[in-house]
Tab-separated table of C-alpha atoms in Angstrom:
chain	number	residue	atom	x	y	z
A	1204	UNK	CA	3.720	-37.486	-30.213
A	1205	UNK	CA	2.604	-34.095	-31.761
A	1206	UNK	CA	1.987	-31.822	-28.578
A	1207	UNK	CA	3.692	-32.736	-25.431
A	1208	UNK	CA	3.209	-31.021	-22.143
A	1209	UNK	CA	5.661	-32.346	-19.578
A	1210	UNK	CA	5.835	-31.645	-15.807
A	1211	UNK	CA	4.617	-28.075	-16.020
A	1212	UNK	CA	4.588	-26.168	-12.765
A	1213	UNK	CA	3.594	-22.600	-12.045
A	1214	UNK	CA	3.062	-20.262	-9.133
A	1215	UNK	CA	2.162	-16.590	-8.595
A	1216	UNK	CA	3.174	-14.508	-5.577
A	1217	UNK	CA	5.895	-15.220	-2.673
A	1218	UNK	CA	5.824	-16.054	0.935
A	1219	UNK	CA	2.338	-16.009	2.410
A	1220	UNK	CA	0.669	-15.096	-0.830
A	1221	UNK	CA	2.404	-17.657	-2.897
A	1222	UNK	CA	-0.118	-19.622	-4.871
A	1223	UNK	CA	0.759	-23.008	-6.794
A	1224	UNK	CA	-1.295	-22.593	-9.904
A	1225	UNK	CA	-0.011	-25.685	-11.887
A	1226	UNK	CA	1.431	-28.704	-9.888
A	1227	UNK	CA	3.176	-31.088	-12.364
A	1228	UNK	CA	0.957	-31.260	-15.572
A	1229	UNK	CA	1.700	-33.995	-18.016
A	1230	UNK	CA	-0.567	-34.394	-21.246
A	1231	UNK	CA	0.110	-35.589	-24.650
A	1232	UNK	CA	-2.150	-34.443	-27.494
A	1233	UNK	CA	-2.203	-36.069	-30.990
A	1234	UNK	CA	-2.077	-34.160	-34.115
A	1235	UNK	CA	-5.844	-33.153	-35.171
A	1236	UNK	CA	-7.367	-33.832	-31.732
A	1237	UNK	CA	-9.787	-31.548	-30.055
A	1238	UNK	CA	-8.780	-31.456	-26.411
A	1239	UNK	CA	-10.896	-29.688	-23.961
A	1240	UNK	CA	-9.284	-28.566	-20.732
A	1241	UNK	CA	-12.138	-28.479	-18.352
A	1242	UNK	CA	-12.215	-27.100	-14.731
A	1243	UNK	CA	-13.883	-24.502	-12.643
A	1244	UNK	CA	-12.298	-20.965	-12.234
A	1245	UNK	CA	-9.075	-20.999	-10.539
A	1246	UNK	CA	-8.283	-24.662	-11.718
A	1247	UNK	CA	-5.131	-23.448	-13.770
A	1248	UNK	CA	-6.628	-23.987	-17.213
A	1249	UNK	CA	-5.994	-20.728	-18.648
A	1250	UNK	CA	-2.676	-20.445	-17.373
A	1251	UNK	CA	-1.875	-23.833	-18.769
A	1252	UNK	CA	-3.142	-22.525	-22.225
A	1253	UNK	CA	-1.074	-19.424	-22.042
A	1254	UNK	CA	2.007	-21.466	-21.381
A	1255	UNK	CA	1.316	-23.611	-24.131
A	1256	UNK	CA	1.038	-20.463	-26.288
A	1257	UNK	CA	3.958	-18.943	-25.040
A	1258	UNK	CA	2.473	-16.087	-23.496
A	1259	UNK	CA	3.426	-17.151	-20.007
A	1260	UNK	CA	6.456	-18.884	-18.833
A	1261	UNK	CA	6.318	-21.972	-16.674
A	1262	UNK	CA	8.689	-22.318	-13.398
A	1263	UNK	CA	9.720	-25.752	-14.735
A	1264	UNK	CA	8.833	-28.615	-17.289
A	1265	UNK	CA	8.480	-27.977	-20.913
A	1266	UNK	CA	6.046	-27.572	-23.743
A	1267	UNK	CA	7.215	-29.806	-27.016
A	1268	UNK	CA	5.540	-29.430	-30.612
A	1269	UNK	CA	6.991	-32.161	-32.875
A	1270	UNK	CA	10.161	-32.220	-30.708
A	1271	UNK	CA	10.711	-28.397	-30.527
A	1272	UNK	CA	10.895	-27.285	-27.102
A	1273	UNK	CA	9.715	-23.725	-26.025
A	1274	UNK	CA	12.103	-23.807	-23.046
A	1275	UNK	CA	15.073	-23.944	-25.577
A	1276	UNK	CA	13.972	-21.049	-27.585
A	1277	UNK	CA	15.396	-17.383	-27.735
A	1278	UNK	CA	12.679	-14.661	-27.684
A	1279	UNK	CA	13.262	-14.322	-31.221
A	1280	UNK	CA	12.502	-17.827	-31.998
A	1281	UNK	CA	9.659	-17.975	-29.432
A	1282	UNK	CA	7.922	-15.170	-31.520
A	1283	UNK	CA	8.508	-17.153	-34.584
A	1284	UNK	CA	6.986	-20.297	-32.947
A	1285	UNK	CA	3.935	-18.424	-32.058
A	1286	UNK	CA	3.439	-17.142	-35.631
A	1287	UNK	CA	4.146	-20.401	-37.252
A	1288	UNK	CA	2.337	-22.979	-34.915
A	1289	UNK	CA	-0.300	-20.980	-33.111
A	1290	UNK	CA	-3.561	-19.407	-33.537
A	1291	UNK	CA	-5.565	-17.775	-30.638
A	1292	UNK	CA	-9.134	-17.369	-29.877
A	1293	UNK	CA	-10.164	-15.545	-26.701
A	1294	UNK	CA	-13.538	-14.750	-25.000
A	1295	UNK	CA	-12.951	-10.973	-26.188
A	1296	UNK	CA	-12.747	-10.631	-29.701
A	1297	UNK	CA	-9.917	-7.959	-29.837
A	1298	UNK	CA	-10.880	-7.167	-33.355
A	1299	UNK	CA	-9.212	-3.854	-35.083
A	1300	UNK	CA	-12.253	-1.368	-34.880
A	1301	UNK	CA	-11.396	0.593	-38.120
A	1302	UNK	CA	-10.839	-2.515	-40.209
A	1303	UNK	CA	-13.392	-4.528	-42.033
A	1304	UNK	CA	-14.001	-8.195	-41.450
A	1305	UNK	CA	-12.171	-9.269	-44.281
A	1306	UNK	CA	-9.180	-6.773	-43.337
A	1307	UNK	CA	-9.228	-8.304	-39.688
A	1308	UNK	CA	-8.772	-11.435	-41.107
A	1309	UNK	CA	-6.228	-10.605	-43.522
A	1310	UNK	CA	-4.079	-9.404	-40.553
A	1311	UNK	CA	-3.688	-12.952	-39.438
A	1312	UNK	CA	-2.769	-13.958	-43.099
A	1313	UNK	CA	0.087	-11.681	-43.213
A	1314	UNK	CA	1.703	-13.447	-40.281
A	1315	UNK	CA	1.842	-16.694	-42.163
A	1316	UNK	CA	4.041	-18.241	-44.922
A	1317	UNK	CA	1.211	-20.552	-46.023
A	1318	UNK	CA	-2.183	-18.601	-45.388
A	1319	UNK	CA	-5.555	-19.990	-46.190
A	1320	UNK	CA	-7.400	-18.494	-49.090
A	1321	UNK	CA	-9.256	-15.390	-47.387
A	1322	UNK	CA	-12.306	-15.610	-49.556
A	1323	UNK	CA	-12.669	-19.434	-49.213
A	1324	UNK	CA	-12.318	-19.153	-45.473
A	1325	UNK	CA	-15.063	-16.101	-45.166
A	1326	UNK	CA	-17.605	-18.811	-46.922
A	1327	UNK	CA	-16.639	-21.380	-44.336
A	1328	UNK	CA	-17.240	-18.762	-41.783
A	1329	UNK	CA	-20.690	-17.600	-42.964
A	1330	UNK	CA	-19.100	-14.061	-43.185
A	1331	UNK	CA	-18.710	-13.567	-47.103
A	1332	UNK	CA	-21.500	-11.269	-47.246
A	1333	UNK	CA	-20.514	-9.277	-44.120
A	1334	UNK	CA	-16.973	-9.012	-45.365
A	1335	UNK	CA	-17.020	-5.321	-45.789
A	1336	UNK	CA	-18.730	-4.414	-42.412
A	1337	UNK	CA	-16.774	-2.992	-39.609
A	1338	UNK	CA	-16.664	-4.587	-36.060
A	1339	UNK	CA	-19.466	-2.351	-34.646
A	1340	UNK	CA	-21.824	-3.511	-37.410
A	1341	UNK	CA	-21.740	-7.130	-36.336
A	1342	UNK	CA	-23.498	-9.305	-33.811
A	1343	UNK	CA	-21.315	-10.796	-30.948
A	1344	UNK	CA	-21.484	-14.143	-32.874
A	1345	UNK	CA	-20.191	-12.581	-35.884
A	1346	UNK	CA	-17.514	-10.792	-34.222
A	1347	UNK	CA	-16.336	-14.136	-32.776
A	1348	UNK	CA	-16.250	-15.639	-36.078
A	1349	UNK	CA	-14.186	-12.800	-37.485
A	1350	UNK	CA	-12.030	-13.576	-34.482
A	1351	UNK	CA	-11.808	-17.239	-35.447
A	1352	UNK	CA	-11.004	-16.382	-39.001
A	1353	UNK	CA	-8.081	-14.403	-38.092
A	1354	UNK	CA	-6.648	-17.024	-35.975
A	1355	UNK	CA	-7.273	-19.774	-38.561
A	1356	UNK	CA	-6.217	-18.026	-41.706
A	1357	UNK	CA	-2.570	-18.492	-40.597
A	1358	UNK	CA	-3.109	-22.193	-40.879
A	1359	UNK	CA	-1.828	-22.863	-37.483
A	1360	UNK	CA	-0.934	-26.362	-36.187
A	1361	UNK	CA	-2.678	-25.642	-32.923
A	1362	UNK	CA	-5.781	-23.386	-32.228
A	1363	UNK	CA	-5.749	-22.209	-28.532
A	1364	UNK	CA	-9.383	-21.411	-27.513
A	1365	UNK	CA	-9.962	-19.704	-24.116
A	1366	UNK	CA	-13.555	-19.802	-23.295
A	1367	UNK	CA	-14.532	-18.912	-26.901
A	1368	UNK	CA	-18.199	-18.933	-26.035
A	1369	UNK	CA	-18.128	-17.231	-22.748
A	1370	UNK	CA	-19.673	-14.107	-23.816
A	1371	UNK	CA	-22.388	-15.608	-26.084
A	1372	UNK	CA	-25.825	-16.659	-25.706
A	1373	UNK	CA	-26.635	-20.668	-26.041
A	1374	UNK	CA	-27.739	-20.537	-29.594
A	1375	UNK	CA	-24.548	-18.515	-30.750
A	1376	UNK	CA	-22.284	-20.556	-28.528
A	1377	UNK	CA	-23.419	-23.614	-30.447
A	1378	UNK	CA	-22.914	-22.119	-33.842
A	1379	UNK	CA	-19.375	-21.073	-32.698
A	1380	UNK	CA	-18.807	-24.696	-31.567
A	1381	UNK	CA	-19.820	-26.125	-34.647
A	1382	UNK	CA	-17.445	-23.487	-36.578
A	1383	UNK	CA	-14.577	-24.751	-34.472
A	1384	UNK	CA	-15.557	-28.289	-35.030
A	1385	UNK	CA	-15.765	-27.589	-38.790
A	1386	UNK	CA	-12.415	-25.905	-38.896
A	1387	UNK	CA	-10.808	-28.839	-37.224
A	1388	UNK	CA	-12.312	-31.453	-39.683
A	1389	UNK	CA	-11.489	-29.078	-42.778
A	1390	UNK	CA	-8.287	-27.974	-41.929
A	1391	UNK	CA	-6.777	-30.677	-39.512
A	1392	UNK	CA	-5.833	-27.979	-36.920
A	1393	UNK	CA	-5.140	-29.463	-33.458
A	1394	UNK	CA	-7.483	-27.520	-31.021
A	1395	UNK	CA	-6.895	-26.909	-27.308
A	1396	UNK	CA	-9.961	-25.423	-25.620
A	1397	UNK	CA	-10.530	-24.131	-22.274
A	1398	UNK	CA	-14.068	-24.069	-20.753
A	1399	UNK	CA	-15.772	-24.465	-17.441
A	1400	UNK	CA	-18.985	-26.007	-19.333
A	1401	UNK	CA	-18.848	-29.891	-18.873
A	1402	UNK	CA	-21.332	-30.111	-21.793
A	1403	UNK	CA	-18.742	-28.905	-24.300
A	1404	UNK	CA	-16.428	-31.927	-23.438
A	1405	UNK	CA	-18.688	-34.153	-25.573
A	1406	UNK	CA	-17.462	-32.853	-28.784
A	1407	UNK	CA	-13.794	-33.436	-27.818
A	1408	UNK	CA	-11.433	-36.329	-28.676
A	1409	UNK	CA	-9.670	-35.885	-25.255
A	1410	UNK	CA	-11.032	-34.330	-22.139
A	1411	UNK	CA	-8.498	-33.444	-19.404
A	1412	UNK	CA	-10.324	-32.249	-16.193
A	1413	UNK	CA	-8.135	-29.878	-13.903
A	1414	UNK	CA	-8.850	-28.929	-10.333
A	1415	UNK	CA	-6.519	-27.029	-8.201
A	1416	UNK	CA	-3.648	-27.034	-10.533
A	1417	UNK	CA	-3.596	-30.853	-10.824
A	1418	UNK	CA	-5.185	-33.326	-13.356
A	1419	UNK	CA	-7.898	-35.194	-12.054
A	1420	UNK	CA	-8.876	-37.150	-15.217
A	1421	UNK	CA	-7.540	-37.441	-18.869
A	1422	UNK	CA	-9.931	-39.386	-20.908
A	1423	UNK	CA	-10.454	-40.299	-24.568
A	1424	UNK	CA	-14.055	-40.080	-25.905
A	1425	UNK	CA	-14.861	-43.220	-27.500
A	1426	UNK	CA	-18.201	-41.513	-28.860
A	1427	UNK	CA	-18.093	-37.946	-29.662
A	1428	UNK	CA	-21.261	-35.720	-29.740
A	1429	UNK	CA	-21.537	-33.458	-32.741
A	1430	UNK	CA	-21.387	-29.608	-31.683
A	1431	UNK	CA	-24.875	-29.208	-32.945
A	1432	UNK	CA	-26.199	-31.730	-30.625
A	1433	UNK	CA	-24.757	-30.626	-27.498
A	1434	UNK	CA	-27.081	-29.373	-24.789
A	1435	UNK	CA	-26.665	-27.555	-21.474
């Protein structure tokens, strides 16, 4: 199995303020799948994404990518793991304001031994004609496309998307979801996407519903809906 999430538990706080955020999460995700982690605010989905990404530590359990367990890694090895395997797309774009679109994407390329061709990716992203603009000259959707480019140019095994359309309007959200779908199909990245929007789950191969830190269902979509055809 490509990505294995095994018995992950996580809490915050102690004593009366202790909150169990994740209560023994087990998921297996195949290479190239789009997996949506679906649930309301406070269900533990973003915490789980951060543990997969090596940003946060679990209390117990482990994450394994092609047999490599994060729990066994030193801090240096974990940094290499993030650089080698992972691309991050957040709700906030976190672009560097004084760098152009192309330069922001090139930042991601510097972190990889096998980056994608930046100009080819700019065309895929629909940003080629905007490549010399600064972030403050872009729309929200264009900024998110740039952030996706920065994550994807590393050619990561896994794209971790935390509410990637949370700050965008309906039309732009669908454009971004189609872009994530296109990237998945073109480059074969495994996608793990957190959302509270149930309609987005239609484009996924696998839908994991979380509530109160527990998996309520883990289903494979027999028939996927193209991102452009999603409605909510």
